[in-house]
Coordinates of C-alpha atoms in Angstrom, one line a residue:
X1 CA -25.7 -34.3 30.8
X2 CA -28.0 -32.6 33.7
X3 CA -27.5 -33.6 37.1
X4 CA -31.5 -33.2 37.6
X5 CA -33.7 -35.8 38.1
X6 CA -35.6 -36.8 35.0
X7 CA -39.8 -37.2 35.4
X8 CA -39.1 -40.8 34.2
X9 CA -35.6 -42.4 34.6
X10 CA -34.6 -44.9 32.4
X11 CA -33.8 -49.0 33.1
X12 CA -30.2 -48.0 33.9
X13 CA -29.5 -51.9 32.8
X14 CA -31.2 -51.1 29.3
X15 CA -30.9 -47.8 28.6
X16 CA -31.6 -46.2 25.3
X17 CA -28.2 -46.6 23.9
X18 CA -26.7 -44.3 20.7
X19 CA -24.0 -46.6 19.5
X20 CA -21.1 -44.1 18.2
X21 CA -18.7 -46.5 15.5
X22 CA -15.4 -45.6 16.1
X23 CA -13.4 -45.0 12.2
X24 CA -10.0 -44.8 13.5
X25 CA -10.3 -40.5 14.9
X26 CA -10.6 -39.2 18.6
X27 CA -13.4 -38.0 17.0
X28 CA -15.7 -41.0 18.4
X29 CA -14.8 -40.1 21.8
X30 CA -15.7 -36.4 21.5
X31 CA -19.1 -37.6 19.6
X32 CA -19.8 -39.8 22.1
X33 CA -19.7 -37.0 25.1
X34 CA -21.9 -34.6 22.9
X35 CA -24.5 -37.3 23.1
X36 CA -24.3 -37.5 26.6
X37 CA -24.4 -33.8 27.3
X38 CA -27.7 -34.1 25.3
X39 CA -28.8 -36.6 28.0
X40 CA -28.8 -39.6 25.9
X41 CA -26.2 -42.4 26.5
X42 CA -23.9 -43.5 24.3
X43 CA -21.1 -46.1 23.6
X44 CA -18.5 -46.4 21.3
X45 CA -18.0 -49.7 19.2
X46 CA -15.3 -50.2 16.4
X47 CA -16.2 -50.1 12.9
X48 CA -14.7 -53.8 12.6
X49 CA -17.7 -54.8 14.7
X50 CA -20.6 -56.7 12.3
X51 CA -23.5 -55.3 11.9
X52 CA -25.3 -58.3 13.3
X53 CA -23.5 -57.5 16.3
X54 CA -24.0 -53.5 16.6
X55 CA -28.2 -54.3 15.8
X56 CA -28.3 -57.2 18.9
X57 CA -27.3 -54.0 21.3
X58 CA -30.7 -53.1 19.6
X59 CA -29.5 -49.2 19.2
X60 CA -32.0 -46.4 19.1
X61 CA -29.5 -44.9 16.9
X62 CA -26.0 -45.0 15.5
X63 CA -23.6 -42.3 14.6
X64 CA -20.6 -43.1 11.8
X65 CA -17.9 -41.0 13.3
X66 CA -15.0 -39.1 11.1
X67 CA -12.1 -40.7 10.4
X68 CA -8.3 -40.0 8.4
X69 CA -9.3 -42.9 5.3
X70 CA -10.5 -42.0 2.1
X71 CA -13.4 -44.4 1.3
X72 CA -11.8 -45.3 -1.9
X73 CA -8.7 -46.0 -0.2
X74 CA -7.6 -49.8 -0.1
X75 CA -8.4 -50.6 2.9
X76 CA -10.3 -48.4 4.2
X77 CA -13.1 -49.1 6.6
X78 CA -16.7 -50.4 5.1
X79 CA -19.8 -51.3 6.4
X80 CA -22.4 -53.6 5.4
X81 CA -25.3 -52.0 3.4
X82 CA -27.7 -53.6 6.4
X83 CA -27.1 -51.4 8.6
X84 CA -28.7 -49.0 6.6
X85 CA -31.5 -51.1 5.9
X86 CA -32.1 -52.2 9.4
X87 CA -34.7 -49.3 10.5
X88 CA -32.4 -48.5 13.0
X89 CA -32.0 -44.0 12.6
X90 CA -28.7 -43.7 11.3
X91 CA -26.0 -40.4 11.2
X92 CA -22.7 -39.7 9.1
X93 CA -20.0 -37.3 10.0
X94 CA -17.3 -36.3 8.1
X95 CA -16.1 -40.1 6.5
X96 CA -19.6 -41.8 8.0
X97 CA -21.7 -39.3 5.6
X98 CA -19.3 -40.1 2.7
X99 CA -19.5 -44.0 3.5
X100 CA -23.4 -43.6 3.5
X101 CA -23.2 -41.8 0.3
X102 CA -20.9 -44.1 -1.4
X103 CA -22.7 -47.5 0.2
X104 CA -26.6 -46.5 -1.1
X105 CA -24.8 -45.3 -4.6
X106 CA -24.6 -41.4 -4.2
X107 CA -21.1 -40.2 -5.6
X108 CA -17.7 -39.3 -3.8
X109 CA -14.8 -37.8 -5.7
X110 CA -11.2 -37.1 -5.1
X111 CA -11.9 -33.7 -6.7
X112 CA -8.2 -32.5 -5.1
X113 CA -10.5 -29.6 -3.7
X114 CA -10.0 -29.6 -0.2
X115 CA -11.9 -27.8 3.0
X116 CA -9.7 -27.6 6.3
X117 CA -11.1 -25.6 9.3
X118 CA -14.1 -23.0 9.6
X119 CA -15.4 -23.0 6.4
X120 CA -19.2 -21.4 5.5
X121 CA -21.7 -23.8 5.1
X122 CA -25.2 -23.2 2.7
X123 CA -28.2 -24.4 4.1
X124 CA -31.0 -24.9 1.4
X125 CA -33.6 -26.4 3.3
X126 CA -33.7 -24.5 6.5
X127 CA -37.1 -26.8 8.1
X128 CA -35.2 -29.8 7.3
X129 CA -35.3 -32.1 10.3
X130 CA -31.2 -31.4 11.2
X131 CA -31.5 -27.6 10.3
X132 CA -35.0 -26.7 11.9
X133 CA -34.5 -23.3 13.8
X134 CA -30.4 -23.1 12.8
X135 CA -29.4 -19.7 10.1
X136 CA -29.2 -20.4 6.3
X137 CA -25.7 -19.3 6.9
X138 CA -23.4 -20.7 9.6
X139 CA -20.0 -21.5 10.1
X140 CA -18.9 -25.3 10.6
X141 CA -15.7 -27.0 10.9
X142 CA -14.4 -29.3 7.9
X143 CA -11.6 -31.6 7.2
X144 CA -11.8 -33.5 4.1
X145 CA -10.0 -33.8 1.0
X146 CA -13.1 -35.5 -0.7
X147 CA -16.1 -34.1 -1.6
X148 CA -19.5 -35.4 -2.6
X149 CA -21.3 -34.4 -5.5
X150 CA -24.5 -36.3 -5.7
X151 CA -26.8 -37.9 -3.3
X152 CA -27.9 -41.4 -2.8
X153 CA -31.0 -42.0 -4.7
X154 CA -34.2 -40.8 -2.2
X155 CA -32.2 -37.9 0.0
X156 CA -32.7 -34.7 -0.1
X157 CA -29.5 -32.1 -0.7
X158 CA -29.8 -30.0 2.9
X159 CA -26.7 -27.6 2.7
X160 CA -23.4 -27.3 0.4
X161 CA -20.2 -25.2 1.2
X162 CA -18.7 -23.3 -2.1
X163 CA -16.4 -26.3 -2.8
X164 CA -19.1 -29.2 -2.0
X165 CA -22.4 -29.7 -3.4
X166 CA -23.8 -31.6 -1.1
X167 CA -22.3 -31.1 2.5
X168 CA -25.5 -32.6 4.1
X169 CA -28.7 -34.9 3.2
X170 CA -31.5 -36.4 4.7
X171 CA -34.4 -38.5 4.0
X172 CA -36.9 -38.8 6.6
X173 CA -38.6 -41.7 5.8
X174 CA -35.5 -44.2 6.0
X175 CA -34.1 -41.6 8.9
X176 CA -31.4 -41.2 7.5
X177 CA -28.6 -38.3 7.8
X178 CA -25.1 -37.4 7.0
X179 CA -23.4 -34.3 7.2
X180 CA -19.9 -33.3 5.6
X181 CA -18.3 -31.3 8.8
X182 CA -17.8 -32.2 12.4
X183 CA -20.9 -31.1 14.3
X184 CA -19.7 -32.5 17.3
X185 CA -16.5 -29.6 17.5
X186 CA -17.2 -26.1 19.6
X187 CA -16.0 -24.8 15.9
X188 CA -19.4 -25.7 14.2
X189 CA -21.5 -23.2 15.8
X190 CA -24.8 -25.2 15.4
X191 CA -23.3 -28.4 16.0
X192 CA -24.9 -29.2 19.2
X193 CA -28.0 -28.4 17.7
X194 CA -27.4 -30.6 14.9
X195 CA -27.1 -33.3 17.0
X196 CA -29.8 -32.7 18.9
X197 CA -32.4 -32.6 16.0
X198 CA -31.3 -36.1 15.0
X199 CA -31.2 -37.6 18.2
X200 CA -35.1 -36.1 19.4
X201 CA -36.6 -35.5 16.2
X202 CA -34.7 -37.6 13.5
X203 CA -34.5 -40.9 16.2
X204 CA -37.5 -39.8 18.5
X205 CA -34.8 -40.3 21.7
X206 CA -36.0 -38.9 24.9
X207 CA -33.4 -37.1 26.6
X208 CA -33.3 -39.0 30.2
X209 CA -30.1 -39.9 31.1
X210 CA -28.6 -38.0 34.0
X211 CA -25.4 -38.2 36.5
X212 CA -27.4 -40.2 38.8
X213 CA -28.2 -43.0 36.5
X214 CA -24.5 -43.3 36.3
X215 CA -24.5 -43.5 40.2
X216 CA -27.0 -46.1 39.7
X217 CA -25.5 -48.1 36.9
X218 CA -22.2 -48.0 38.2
X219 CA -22.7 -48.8 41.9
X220 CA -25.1 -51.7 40.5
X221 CA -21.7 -52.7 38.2
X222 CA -19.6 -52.8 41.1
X223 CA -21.6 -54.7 43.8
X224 CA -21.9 -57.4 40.9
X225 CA -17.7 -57.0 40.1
X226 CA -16.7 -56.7 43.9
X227 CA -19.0 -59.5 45.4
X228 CA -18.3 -60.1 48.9
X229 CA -14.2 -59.2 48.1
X230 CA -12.3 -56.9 49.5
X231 CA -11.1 -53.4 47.6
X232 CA -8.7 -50.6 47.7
X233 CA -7.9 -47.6 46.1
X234 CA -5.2 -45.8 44.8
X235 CA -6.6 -42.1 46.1
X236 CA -4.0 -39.4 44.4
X237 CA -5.7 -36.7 46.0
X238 CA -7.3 -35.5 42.4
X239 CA -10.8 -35.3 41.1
X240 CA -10.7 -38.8 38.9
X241 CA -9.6 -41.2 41.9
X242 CA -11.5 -39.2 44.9
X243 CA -14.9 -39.9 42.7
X244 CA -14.1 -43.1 41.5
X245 CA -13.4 -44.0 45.3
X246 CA -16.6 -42.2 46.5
X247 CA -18.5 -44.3 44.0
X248 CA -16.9 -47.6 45.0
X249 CA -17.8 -46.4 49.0
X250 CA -21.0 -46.2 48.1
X251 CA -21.5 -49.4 46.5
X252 CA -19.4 -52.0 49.0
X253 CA -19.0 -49.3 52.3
X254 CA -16.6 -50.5 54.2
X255 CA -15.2 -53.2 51.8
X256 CA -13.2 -50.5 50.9
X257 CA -9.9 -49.0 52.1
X258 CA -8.4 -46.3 50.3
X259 CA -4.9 -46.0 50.3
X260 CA -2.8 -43.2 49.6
X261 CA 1.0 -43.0 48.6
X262 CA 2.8 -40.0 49.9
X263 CA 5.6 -40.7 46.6
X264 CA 7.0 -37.4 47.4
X265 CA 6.3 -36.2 44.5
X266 CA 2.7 -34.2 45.2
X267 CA 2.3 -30.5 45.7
X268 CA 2.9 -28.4 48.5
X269 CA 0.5 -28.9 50.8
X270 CA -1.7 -31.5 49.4
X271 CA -1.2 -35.1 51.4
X272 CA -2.7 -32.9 54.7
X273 CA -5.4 -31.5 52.2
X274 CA -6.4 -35.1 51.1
X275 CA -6.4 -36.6 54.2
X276 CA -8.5 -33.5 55.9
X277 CA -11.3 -33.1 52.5
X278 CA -11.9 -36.3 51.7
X279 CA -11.8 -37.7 54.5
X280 CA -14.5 -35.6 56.2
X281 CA -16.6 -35.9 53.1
X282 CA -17.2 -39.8 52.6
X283 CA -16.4 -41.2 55.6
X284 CA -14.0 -43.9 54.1
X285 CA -11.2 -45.4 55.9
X286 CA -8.1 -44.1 54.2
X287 CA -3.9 -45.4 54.9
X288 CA -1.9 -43.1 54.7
X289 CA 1.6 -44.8 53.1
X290 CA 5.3 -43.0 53.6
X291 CA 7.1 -44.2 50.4
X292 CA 8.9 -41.0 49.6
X293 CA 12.4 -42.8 49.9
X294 CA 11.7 -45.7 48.0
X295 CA 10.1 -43.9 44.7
X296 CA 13.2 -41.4 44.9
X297 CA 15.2 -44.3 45.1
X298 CA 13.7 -45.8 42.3
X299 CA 13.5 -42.8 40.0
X300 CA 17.1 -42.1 40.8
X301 CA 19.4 -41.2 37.6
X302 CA 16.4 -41.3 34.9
X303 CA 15.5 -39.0 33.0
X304 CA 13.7 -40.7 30.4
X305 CA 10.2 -39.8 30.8
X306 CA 8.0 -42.6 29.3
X307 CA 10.8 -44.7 32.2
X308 CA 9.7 -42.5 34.5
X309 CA 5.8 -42.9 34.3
X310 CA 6.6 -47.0 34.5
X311 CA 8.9 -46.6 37.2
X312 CA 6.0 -44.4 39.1
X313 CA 3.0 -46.7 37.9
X314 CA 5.2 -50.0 39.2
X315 CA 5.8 -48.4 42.5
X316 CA 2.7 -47.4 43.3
X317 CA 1.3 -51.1 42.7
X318 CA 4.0 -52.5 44.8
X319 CA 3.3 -50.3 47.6
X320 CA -0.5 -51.4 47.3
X321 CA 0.4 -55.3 47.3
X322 CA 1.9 -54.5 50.5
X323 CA -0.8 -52.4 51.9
X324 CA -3.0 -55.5 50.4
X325 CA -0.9 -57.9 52.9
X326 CA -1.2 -55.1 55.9
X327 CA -4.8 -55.5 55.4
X328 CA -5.1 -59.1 55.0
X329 CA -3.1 -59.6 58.0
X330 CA -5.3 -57.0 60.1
X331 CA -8.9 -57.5 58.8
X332 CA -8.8 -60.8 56.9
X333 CA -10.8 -61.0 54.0
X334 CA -9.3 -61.1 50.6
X335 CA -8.4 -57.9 48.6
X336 CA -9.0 -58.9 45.2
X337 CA -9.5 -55.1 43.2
X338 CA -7.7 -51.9 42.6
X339 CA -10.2 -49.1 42.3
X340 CA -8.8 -46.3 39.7
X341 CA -9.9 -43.0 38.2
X342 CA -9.2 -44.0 35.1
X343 CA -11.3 -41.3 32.2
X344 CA -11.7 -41.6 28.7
X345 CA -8.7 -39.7 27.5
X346 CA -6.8 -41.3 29.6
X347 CA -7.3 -44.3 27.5
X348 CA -7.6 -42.7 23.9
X349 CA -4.3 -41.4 24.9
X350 CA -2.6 -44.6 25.5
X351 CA -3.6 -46.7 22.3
X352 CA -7.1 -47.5 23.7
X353 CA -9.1 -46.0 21.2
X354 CA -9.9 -47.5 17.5
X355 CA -6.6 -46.8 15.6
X356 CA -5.5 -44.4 17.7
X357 CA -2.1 -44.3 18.7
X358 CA -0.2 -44.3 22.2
X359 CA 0.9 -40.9 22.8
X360 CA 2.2 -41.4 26.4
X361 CA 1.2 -43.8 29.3
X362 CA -0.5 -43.4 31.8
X363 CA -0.2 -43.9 35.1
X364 CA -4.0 -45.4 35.1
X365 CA -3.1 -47.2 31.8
X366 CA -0.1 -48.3 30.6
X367 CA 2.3 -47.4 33.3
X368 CA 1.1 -50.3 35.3
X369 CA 3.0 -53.8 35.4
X370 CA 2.5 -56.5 33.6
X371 CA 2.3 -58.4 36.5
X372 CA 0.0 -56.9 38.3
X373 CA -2.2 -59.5 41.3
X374 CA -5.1 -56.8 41.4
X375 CA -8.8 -56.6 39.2
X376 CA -9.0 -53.3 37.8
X377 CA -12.2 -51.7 39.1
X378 CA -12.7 -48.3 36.9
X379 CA -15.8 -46.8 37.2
X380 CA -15.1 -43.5 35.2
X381 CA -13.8 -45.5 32.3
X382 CA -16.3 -44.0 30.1
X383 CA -16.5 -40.7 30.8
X384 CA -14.7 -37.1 30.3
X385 CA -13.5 -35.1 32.9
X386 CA -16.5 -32.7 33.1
X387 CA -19.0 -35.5 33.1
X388 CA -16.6 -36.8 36.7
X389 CA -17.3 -33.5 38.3
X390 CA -21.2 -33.8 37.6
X391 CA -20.9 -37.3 39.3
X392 CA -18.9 -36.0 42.4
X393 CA -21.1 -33.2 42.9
X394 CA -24.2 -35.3 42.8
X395 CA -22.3 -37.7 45.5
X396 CA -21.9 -35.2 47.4
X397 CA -18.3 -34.2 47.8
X398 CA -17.4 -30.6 48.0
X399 CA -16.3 -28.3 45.7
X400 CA -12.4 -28.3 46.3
X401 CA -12.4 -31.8 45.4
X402 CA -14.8 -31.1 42.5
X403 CA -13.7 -28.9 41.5
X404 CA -9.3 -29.0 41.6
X405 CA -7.8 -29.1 38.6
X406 CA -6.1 -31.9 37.2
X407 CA -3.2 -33.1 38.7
X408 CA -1.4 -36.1 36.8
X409 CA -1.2 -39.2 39.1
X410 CA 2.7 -39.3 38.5
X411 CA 2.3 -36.0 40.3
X412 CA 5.7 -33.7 40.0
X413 CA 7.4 -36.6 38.6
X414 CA 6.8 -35.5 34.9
X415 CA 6.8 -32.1 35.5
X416 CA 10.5 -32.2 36.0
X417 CA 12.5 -32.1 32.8
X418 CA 15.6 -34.6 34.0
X419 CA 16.3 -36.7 37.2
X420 CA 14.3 -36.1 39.9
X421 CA 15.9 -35.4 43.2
X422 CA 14.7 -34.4 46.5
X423 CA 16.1 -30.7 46.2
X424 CA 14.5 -30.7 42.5
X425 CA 11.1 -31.1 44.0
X426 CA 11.6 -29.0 46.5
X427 CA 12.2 -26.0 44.3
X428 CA 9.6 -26.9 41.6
X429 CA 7.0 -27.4 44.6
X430 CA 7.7 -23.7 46.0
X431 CA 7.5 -22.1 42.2
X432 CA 4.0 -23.9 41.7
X433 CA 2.9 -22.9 45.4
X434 CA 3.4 -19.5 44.0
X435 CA 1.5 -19.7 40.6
X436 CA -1.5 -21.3 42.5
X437 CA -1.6 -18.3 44.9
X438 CA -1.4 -16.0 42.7
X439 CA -4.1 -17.9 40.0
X440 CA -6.2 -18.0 42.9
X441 CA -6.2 -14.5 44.3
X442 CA -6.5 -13.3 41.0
X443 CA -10.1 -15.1 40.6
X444 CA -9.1 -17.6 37.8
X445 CA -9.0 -20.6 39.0
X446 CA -12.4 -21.6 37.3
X447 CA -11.3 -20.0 34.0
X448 CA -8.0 -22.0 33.1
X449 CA -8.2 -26.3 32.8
X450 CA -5.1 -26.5 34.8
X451 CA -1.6 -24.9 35.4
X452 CA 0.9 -27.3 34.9
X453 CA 4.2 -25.5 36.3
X454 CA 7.1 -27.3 34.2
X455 CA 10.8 -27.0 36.0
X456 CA 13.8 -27.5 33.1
X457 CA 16.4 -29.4 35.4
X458 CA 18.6 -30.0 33.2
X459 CA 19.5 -26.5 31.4
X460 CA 20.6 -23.7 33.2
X461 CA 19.8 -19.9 31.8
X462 CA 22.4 -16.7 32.4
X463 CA 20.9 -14.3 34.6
X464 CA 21.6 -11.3 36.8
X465 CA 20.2 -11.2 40.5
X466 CA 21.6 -8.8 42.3
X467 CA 25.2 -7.3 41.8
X468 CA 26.2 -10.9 40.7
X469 CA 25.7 -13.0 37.4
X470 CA 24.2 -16.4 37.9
X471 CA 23.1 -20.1 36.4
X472 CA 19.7 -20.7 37.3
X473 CA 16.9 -23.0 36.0
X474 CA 14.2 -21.9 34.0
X475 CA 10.6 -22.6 35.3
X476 CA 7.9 -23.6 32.4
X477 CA 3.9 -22.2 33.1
X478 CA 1.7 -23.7 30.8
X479 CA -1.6 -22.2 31.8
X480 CA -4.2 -24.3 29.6
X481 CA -8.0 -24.5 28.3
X482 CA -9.9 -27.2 27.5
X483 CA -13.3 -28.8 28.6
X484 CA -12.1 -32.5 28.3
X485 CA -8.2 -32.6 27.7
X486 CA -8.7 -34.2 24.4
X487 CA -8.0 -30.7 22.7
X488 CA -7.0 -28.1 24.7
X489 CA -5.3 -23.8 23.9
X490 CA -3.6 -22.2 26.2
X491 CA -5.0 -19.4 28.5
X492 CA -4.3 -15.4 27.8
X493 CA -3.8 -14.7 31.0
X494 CA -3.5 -11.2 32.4
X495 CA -0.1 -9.8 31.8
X496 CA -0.3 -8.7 35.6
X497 CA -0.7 -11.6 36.5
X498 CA 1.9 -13.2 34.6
X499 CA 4.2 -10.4 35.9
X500 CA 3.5 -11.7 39.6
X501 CA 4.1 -15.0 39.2
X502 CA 7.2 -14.6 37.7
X503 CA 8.8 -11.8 40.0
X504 CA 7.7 -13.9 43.1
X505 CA 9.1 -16.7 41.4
X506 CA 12.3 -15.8 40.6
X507 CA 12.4 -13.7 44.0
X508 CA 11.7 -16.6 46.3
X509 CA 12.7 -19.5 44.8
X510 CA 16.6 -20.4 44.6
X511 CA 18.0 -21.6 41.4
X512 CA 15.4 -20.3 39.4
X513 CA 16.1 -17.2 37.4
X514 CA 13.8 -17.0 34.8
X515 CA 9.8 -18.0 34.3
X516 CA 9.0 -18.8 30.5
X517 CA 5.1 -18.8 29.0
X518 CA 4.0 -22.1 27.0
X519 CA 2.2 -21.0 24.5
X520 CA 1.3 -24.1 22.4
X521 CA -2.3 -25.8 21.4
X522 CA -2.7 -29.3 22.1
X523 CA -2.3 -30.5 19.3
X524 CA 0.5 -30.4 19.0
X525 CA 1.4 -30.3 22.1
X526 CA 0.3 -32.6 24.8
X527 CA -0.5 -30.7 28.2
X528 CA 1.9 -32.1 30.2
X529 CA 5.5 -31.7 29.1
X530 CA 6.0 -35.3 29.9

């Protein structure tokens, strides 16, 4: 997605829409971005949606997304034969190109002969509309345990692997496509291409969609959601709720209070930062809210850490309901919406996505209340992280809101292992101070996703400071990589570097006698330790 102004921008309120059908994978999600980066927009609907339905959105094309079934599964998800007969350009991934073999009466076998990971892929018609301009030989990522070995009646065989005979077809004249691998993953080198050739060349798509039609959609969105009503937002002081609350400014102005919760549990340094940055950038009124006593309070003698999200995400709404009656009681009008920075992953991860399950809550998600007296407005709901950046730079805010790593609104509260007190904070708050520093002044702030600095509260390591022996806490870093959290490795940083951080660490800090490196991919591991 470019941030540049197309010659001809598109009816924001009809745009030419690539409908991505969600089989049950995070796949869809990460389909749907690559569309966007193409400049096309996309949704994502479920695969239990009829056709009838999916057509009446009148698509300019539809991608069938991966998915963990085995189309001769019981169960497993179908699709009407219509869809493929509607003239509508169509494109199978993964379990979408085998459900478009099997539905138009090509042949899928269990053949036991699996393909997991880079594998080499054959391509036998190198002008073929997906493969125009790509190498006969390239390296694309599978994951499949069935294979296809025979076309639908009227494709053409495009590309095989050694295991699969047909890892890819087309036929142009029903614009039709499926291909065995994932495309959409950095792993396929010629993915993006791929996807690109259907989209312009197989569907005839112009690529017009740009940051500021989101502006424009979105601001249009919220005037009609807000009316004449009242807002506020829950600004954290990260990238997700300082865009979604300069969007919601420039859509109702001064309808808008933002409202920020000093929980105690941020990082060193940032409550001044937020209320200097953003508000010199938008202009909007912002409350600043003292509540460290009553979420310590609250979080008091838990450790759990799902309990601890809930406990943070029930606070924070509290607090707002009583900013809301502040507000009412100064200004008058009613405060009827919560603004929040809720992303994509945010809700893939929570059970939002098409037979997906919950990994954690979150804060924006499902740590909130049951009982909550606010409407949700989320403008970033459908969007990845690097997509929010694009929208805050084209609103204007500056790059150390732009661009700050991600901070998790539950702030240090899940980066404690254990109960979190006061002194707890304290200490992990000086130990991540130091890793920032250090990240910083070694230039590499812009090459890692996010340092997530992990104290373990509750285990104690031998060490030796000094003459004397001593019982201190370990502290976690868990540099990380990633361009949209839903996958992410973690970051080789320069043993120097490491070396700093840990000496300053374990020289400054009391308690802390020992700095550990987390060197685990999501998956498995999620970024955050909690």
């Amino acid at each position: 997605m470019s941030s540049a102004s197309p010659a001809a921008a598109p009816d924001v309120t009809n745009p030419d829409v690539v409908l991505v059908v969600d089989f049950g994978a995070q796949y869809a999600q990460l389909i749907a971005r690559r569309v966007r980066e193409a400049r096309v927009y996309s949704e994502i609907v479920p695969s239990t949606m009829p056709v009838a339905e999916m057509l009446a959105k009148n698509p300019k094309a539809i991608i069938l997304s991966g998915g963990p079934s085995s189309v001769y599964a019981e169960g497993a998800p179908r699709l009407d034969r219509a869809l493929f007969e509607a003239g509508v350009p169509v494109f199978g991934m993964c379990y979408g190109f085998q459900l478009m073999a099997t539905t138009l009466g090509g042949t899928v076998d269990n053949t036991g002969a699996r393909e997991y990971g880079r594998t080499p892929l054959h391509v036998s018609k190198a002008g073929s509309t997906l493969f125009e301009g790509t190498p006969v030989e390239q390296s694309v990522w599978m994951s499949h345990g069935d294979a296809c070995s025979a076309a639908p009646e009227g494709f053409t065989v495009t590309a095989s692997t050694d295991v699969v005979p047909v890892a890819a077809f087309e036929n142009d004249e029903k614009k039709l496509y499926g291909v065995q691998y994932h495309p959409e993953v950095l792993h396929s080198t010629h993915g993006q291409q791929i996807l690109e050739h259907f989209l312009y060349r197989g569907a005839g798509i112009q690529p017009s969609w740009t940051t500021g039609n989101v502006i424009e959609e979105q601001v249009a969105a919220i005037r009609a959601q807000v009316g004449d009503k009242r807002a506020i937002c829950g600004l954290s002081g990260g990238v997700d709720s300082a865009v979604a609350a300069a969007l919601v400014q420039k859509a109702i102005g001064d309808q808008l209070t933002c409202v920020y919760v000093d929980h105690g549990l941020m990082r060193k340094g940032e409550t001044q930062q937020v209320e200097k940055d953003f508000v010199a950038a938008t202009g909007a009124r912002l409350v600043v809210v003292d509540a460290e006593k009553r979420f310590l309070d609250a979080l008091a003698g838990v450790s759990d850490p799902e309990t601890k999200r809930k406990i943070i995400g029930r606070e924070f709404i509290r607090v707002f309901e009583q900013a809301q009656l502040e507000i009412l009681q100064e200004e008058g009008p009613e405060v009827a919406f919560l603004v929040q920075g809720t992303l994509y992953p945010d809700i893939v991860e929570s059970g939002g996505g098409t037979g997906t399950a919950n990994i954690k809550s979150h804060h924006n998600v499902g740590g909130l209340p049951e009982d909550i007296e606010f409407e949700l407005v989320e403008p970033l709901r459908q969007l990845f992280k690097d997509e929010v950046r694009m929208v805050g730079q084209e609103l204007g805010l500056p790059e150390e809101i732009v661009q700050r790593q991600p901070f998790p609104g539950p702030g240090l509260g899940i980066r404690i292992v254990g109960e979190v007190t006061k002194e707890r904070l304290d200490l992990l708050r000086e130990a991540d101070a130091i890793a920032r520093e250090e990240l910083t002044a070694a230039g590499l702030d812009r090459d890692i996703w996010q340092c997530p600095v992990v104290l373990l509260a509750d285990v104690r390591s031998v060490g030796v400071q000094g003459d004397g022996r001593t019982y201190g806490h370990p502290i976690v870093l868990r540099p990380v990589s990633s361009e949209d959290a839903m996958t992410a490795d973690w970051s080789r940083l320069p043993y120097e570097v490491l070396a700093r951080i840990s000496t300053r660490i374990t020289n400054e800090v009391a308690d802390v006698n020992r700095v550990v490196l987390d060197v685990t991919s999501k998956p498995p591991g999620t970024i955050e330790w909690e």
